[in-house]
Coordinates of C-alpha atoms in Angstrom, one line a residue:
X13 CA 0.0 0.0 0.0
X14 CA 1.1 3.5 -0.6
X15 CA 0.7 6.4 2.0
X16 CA 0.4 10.0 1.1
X17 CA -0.4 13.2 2.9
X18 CA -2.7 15.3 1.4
X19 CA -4.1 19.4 1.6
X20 CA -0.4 19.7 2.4
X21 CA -0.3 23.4 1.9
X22 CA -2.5 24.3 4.4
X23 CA -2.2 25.0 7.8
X24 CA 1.2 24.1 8.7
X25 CA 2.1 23.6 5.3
X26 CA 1.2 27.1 4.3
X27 CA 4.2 28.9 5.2
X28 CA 7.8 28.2 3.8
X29 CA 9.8 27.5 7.0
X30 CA 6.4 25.0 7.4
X31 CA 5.9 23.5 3.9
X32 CA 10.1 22.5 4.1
X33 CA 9.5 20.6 7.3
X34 CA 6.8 18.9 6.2
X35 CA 7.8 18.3 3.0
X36 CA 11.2 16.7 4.5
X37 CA 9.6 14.9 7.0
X38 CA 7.2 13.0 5.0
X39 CA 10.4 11.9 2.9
X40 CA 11.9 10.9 6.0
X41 CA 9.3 9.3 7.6
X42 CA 8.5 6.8 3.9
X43 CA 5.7 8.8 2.4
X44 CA 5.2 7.8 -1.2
X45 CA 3.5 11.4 -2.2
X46 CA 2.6 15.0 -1.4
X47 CA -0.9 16.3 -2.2
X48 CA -1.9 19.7 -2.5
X49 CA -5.4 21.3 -3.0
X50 CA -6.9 24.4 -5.0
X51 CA -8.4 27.6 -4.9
X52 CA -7.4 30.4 -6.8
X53 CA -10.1 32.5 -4.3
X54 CA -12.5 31.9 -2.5
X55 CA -15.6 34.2 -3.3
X56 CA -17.2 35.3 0.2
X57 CA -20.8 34.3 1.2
X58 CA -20.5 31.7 -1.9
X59 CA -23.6 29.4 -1.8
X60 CA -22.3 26.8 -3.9
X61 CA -22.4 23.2 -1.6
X62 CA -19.0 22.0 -0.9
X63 CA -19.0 17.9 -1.7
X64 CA -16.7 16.6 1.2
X65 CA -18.3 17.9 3.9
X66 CA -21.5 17.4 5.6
X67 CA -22.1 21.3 6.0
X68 CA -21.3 22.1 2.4
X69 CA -18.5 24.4 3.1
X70 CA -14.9 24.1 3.2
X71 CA -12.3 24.6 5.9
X72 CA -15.0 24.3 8.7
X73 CA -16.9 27.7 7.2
X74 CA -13.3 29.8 7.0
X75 CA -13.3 31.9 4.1
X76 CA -9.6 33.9 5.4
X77 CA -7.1 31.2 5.2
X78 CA -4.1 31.1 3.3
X79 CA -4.2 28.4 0.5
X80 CA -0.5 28.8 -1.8
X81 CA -0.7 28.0 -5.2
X82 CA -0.4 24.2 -5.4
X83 CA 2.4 24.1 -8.4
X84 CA 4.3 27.1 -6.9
X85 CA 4.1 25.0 -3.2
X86 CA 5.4 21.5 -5.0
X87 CA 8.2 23.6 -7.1
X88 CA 9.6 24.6 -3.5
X89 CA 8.7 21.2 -1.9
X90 CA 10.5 19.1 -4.6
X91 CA 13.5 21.6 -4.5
X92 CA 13.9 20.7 -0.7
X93 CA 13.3 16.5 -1.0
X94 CA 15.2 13.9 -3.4
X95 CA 12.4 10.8 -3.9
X96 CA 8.7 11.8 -2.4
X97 CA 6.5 12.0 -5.1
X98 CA 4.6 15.5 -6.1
X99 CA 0.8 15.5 -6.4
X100 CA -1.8 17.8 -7.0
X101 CA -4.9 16.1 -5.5
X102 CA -7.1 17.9 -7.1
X103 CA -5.8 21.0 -10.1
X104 CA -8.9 22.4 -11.3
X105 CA -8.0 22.0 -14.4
X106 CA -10.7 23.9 -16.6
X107 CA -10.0 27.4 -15.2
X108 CA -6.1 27.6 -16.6
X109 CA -5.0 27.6 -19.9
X110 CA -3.7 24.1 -20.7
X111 CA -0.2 25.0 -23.1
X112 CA 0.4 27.1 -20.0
X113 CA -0.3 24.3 -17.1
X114 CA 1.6 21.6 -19.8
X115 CA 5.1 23.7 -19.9
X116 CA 4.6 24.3 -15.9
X117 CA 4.0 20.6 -15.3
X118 CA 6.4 19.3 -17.7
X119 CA 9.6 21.5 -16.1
X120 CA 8.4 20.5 -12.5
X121 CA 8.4 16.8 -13.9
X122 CA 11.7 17.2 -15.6
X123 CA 13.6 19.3 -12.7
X124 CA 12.3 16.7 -10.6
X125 CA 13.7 13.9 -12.1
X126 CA 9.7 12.8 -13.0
X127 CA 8.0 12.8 -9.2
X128 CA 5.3 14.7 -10.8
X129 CA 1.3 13.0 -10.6
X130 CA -1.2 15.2 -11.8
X131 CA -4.5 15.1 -9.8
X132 CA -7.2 16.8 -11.8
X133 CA -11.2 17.3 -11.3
X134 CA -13.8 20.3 -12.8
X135 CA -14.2 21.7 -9.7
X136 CA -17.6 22.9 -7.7
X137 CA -17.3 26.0 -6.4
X138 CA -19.3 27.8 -9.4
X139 CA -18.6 31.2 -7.9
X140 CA -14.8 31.3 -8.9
X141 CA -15.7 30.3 -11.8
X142 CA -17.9 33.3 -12.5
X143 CA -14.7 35.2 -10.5
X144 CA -12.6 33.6 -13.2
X145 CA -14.5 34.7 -15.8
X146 CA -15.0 30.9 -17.0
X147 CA -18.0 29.3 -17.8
X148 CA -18.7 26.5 -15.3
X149 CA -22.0 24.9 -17.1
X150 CA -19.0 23.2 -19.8
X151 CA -16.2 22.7 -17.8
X152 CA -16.5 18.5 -17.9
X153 CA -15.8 18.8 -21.6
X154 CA -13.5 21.7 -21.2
X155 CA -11.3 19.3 -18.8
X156 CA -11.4 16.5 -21.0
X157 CA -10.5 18.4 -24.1
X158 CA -7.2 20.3 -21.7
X159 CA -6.5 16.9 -20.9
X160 CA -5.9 15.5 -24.2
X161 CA -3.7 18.8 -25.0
X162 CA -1.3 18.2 -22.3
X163 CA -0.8 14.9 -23.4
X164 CA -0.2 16.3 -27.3
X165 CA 2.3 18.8 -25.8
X166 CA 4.1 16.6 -23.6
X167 CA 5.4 14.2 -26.9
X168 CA 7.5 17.5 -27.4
X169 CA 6.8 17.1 -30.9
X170 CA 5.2 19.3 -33.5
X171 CA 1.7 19.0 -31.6
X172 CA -1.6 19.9 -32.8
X173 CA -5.2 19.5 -31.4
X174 CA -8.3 20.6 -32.7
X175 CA -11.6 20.6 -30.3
X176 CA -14.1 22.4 -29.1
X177 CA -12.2 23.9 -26.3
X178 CA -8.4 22.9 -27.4
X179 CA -7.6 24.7 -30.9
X180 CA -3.8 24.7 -31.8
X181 CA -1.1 23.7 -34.4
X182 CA 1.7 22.7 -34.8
X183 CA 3.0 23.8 -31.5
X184 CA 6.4 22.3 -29.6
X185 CA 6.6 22.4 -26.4
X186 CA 9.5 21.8 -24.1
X187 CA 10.9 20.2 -21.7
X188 CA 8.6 16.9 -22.0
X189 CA 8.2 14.8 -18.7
X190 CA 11.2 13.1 -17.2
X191 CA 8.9 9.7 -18.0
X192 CA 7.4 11.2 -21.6
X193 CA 4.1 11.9 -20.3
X194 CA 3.1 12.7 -16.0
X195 CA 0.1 10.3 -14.8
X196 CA -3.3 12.1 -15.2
X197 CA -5.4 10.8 -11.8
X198 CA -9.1 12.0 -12.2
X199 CA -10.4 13.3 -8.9
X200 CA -14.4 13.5 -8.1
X201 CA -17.2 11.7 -6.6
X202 CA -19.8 11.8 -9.1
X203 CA -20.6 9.2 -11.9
X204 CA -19.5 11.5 -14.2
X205 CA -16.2 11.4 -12.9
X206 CA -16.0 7.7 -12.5
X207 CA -16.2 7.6 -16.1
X208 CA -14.2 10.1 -16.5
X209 CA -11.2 8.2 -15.2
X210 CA -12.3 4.9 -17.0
X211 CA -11.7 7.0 -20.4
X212 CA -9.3 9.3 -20.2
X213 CA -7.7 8.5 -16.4
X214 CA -4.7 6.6 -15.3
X215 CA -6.0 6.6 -11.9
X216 CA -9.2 7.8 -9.9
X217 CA -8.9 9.6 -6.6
X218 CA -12.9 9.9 -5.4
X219 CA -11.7 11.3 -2.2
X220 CA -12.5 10.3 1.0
X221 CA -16.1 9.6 1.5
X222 CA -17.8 6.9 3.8
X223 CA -16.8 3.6 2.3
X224 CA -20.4 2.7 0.2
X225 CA -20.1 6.0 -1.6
X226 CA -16.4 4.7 -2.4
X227 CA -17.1 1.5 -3.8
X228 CA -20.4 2.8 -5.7
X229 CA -17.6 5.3 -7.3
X230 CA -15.2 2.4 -8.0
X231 CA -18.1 -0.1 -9.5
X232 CA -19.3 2.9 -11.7
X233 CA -15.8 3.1 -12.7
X234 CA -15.1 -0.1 -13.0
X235 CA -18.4 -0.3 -15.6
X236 CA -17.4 2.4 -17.7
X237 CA -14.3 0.5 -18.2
X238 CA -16.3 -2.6 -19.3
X239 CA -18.4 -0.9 -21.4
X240 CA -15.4 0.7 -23.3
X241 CA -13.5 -2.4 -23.4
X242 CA -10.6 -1.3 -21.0
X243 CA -9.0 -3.2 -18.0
X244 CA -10.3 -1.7 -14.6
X245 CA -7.1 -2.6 -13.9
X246 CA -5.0 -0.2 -15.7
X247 CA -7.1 2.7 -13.3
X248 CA -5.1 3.1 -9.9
X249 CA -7.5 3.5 -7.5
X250 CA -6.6 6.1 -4.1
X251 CA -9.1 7.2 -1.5
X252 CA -8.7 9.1 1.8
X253 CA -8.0 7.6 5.2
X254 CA -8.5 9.3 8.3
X255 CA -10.5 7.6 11.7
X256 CA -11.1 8.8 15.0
X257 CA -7.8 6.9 16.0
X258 CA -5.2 4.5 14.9
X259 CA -6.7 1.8 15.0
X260 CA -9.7 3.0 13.0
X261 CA -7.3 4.2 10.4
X262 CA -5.9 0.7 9.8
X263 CA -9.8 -0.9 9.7
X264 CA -10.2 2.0 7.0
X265 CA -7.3 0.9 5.4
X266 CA -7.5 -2.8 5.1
X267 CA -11.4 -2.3 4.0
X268 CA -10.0 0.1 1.2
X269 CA -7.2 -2.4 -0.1
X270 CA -10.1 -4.8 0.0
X271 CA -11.6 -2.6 -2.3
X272 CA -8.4 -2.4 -5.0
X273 CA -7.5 1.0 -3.5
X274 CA -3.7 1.0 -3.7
X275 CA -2.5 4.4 -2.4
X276 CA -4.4 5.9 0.8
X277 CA -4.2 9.5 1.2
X278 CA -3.5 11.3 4.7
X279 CA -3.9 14.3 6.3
X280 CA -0.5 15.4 7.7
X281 CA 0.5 15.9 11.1
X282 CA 3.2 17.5 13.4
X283 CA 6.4 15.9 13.0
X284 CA 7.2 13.8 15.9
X285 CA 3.5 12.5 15.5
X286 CA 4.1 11.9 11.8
X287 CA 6.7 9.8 12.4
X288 CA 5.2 8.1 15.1
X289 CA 2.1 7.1 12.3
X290 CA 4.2 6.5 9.9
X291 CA 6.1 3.8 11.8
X292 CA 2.8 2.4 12.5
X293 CA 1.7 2.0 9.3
X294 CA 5.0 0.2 8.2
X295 CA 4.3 -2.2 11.2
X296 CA 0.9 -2.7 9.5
X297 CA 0.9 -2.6 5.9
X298 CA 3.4 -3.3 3.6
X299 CA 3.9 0.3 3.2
X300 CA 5.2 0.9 -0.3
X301 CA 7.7 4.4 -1.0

């Protein structure tokens, strides 16, 4: 099983003297990967229902807090670690430009000698998107159609891509991926998204829900994949732990890997603490770097 930590630049992780601790102490302690989250802002009073909490707001109803920009965050956490793995868990991907997100993905990937895993969903908070000046009704097609031009850039080649909301030719891009191309997780809860990341997803990241929604998410992925005549097994599956202790965690854990969830994501704690789980976990699971 892999272990990650996840919204890693917030709270403690949201300052730099705090995002190189944690950063080096998750390496140190065997963490496969680093997770952050996104917001560019946060529009005040916003009414749209956040989907990972039963009060439909994030953050426990803060709207002040600081959030870094997740690339700008992994840039300076992968300059101050050697192995752990960069994730963005999730990048909403249909509010950037996508030959701007593939160079700035593609040199983090290459200057990190390919840690990079790009996390990616179509968001729900519809007031940034009106902030943003993007349309949110489209963005499902939006994302797919980025998608498939990151994946055109990053061959490095003469690249060209013509779609509804992807329209370029001929254009080179460089430098590619330390790999050739960065893994493309698809994050969400929906059906939508489930077959989402049976298409066009080399892994599915559903979050961390109670464990029914979780394996509805999976099956519904795990059809879409049937339908289309792909092996389920070609989707990595991650989900999020968490439990009102230790012990809980682990239940959560072995029920997830029961499930064909191979990487567990975590939320991250002080550093004696985080060493103290992570030792845990090793003792537990064959905890995979």
């Amino acid at each position: 099983m892999k272990f990650g930590l996840i919204f890693v630049n917030t709270g403690m992780g949201s300052t730099p003297a705090g995002a190189r601790q944690l950063a080096q102490n998750a390496e140190a302690a065997g963490f496969e990967s680093l997770w952050t989250v996104e917001h560019v802002v946060v529009p005040s009073g916003y009414q749209s229902k956040y989907p990972y909490d039963k009060s439909g707001k994030m953050a426990g109803g803060l709207e002040e807090f600081d959030l870094p920009d997740p690339l700008i965050w992994l840039t300076y956490a992968g300059a101050v670690t050697e192995r752990i793995k960069l994730g963005t868990g999730i990048l909403i991907l249909p509010q950037r430009n996508p030959l701007v997100v593939a160079k700035e993905l593609a040199t983090l990937d290459a200057f990190t000698g390919g840690r990079v895993i790009l996390g990616t969903g179509v968001g729900w908070l519809k007031e940034e998107f009106d902030a943003l000046g993007v349309p949110f009704a489209d963005r499902g097609r939006r994302h797919d159609d980025y998608v498939e031009a990151l994946r055109a850039l990053w061959t490095g080649d003469r690249a060209s891509l013509h779609t509804t909301y992807a329209n370029f030719d001929k254009c080179i891009s460089r430098p590619v991926p330390a790999n050739g191309t960065i893994p493309v997780v698809i994050g969400g809860h929906t059906t939508k998204a489930a077959q989402r990341a049976a298409r066009i997803g080399d892994g599915f990241f559903p979050g961390s829900g109670g464990l029914d929604e979780l394996r509805t998410a999976f099956d519904a992925m795990r059809a879409e994949c049937a339908a289309i005549g792909r092996d389920p097994n070609e989707v990595e599956l991650s989900a999020g732990g968490g439990g009102r202790d230790f012990d809980e965690l682990c239940s959560r854990v072995e029920q997830l890997a029961a499930m064909g969830v191979t990487r567990v994501l975590l939320p991250p704690q002080p550093g004696e603490r985080l060493l103290q789980m992570a030792e845990g976990l090793k003792t537990r699971f064959d905890m995979e770097v």
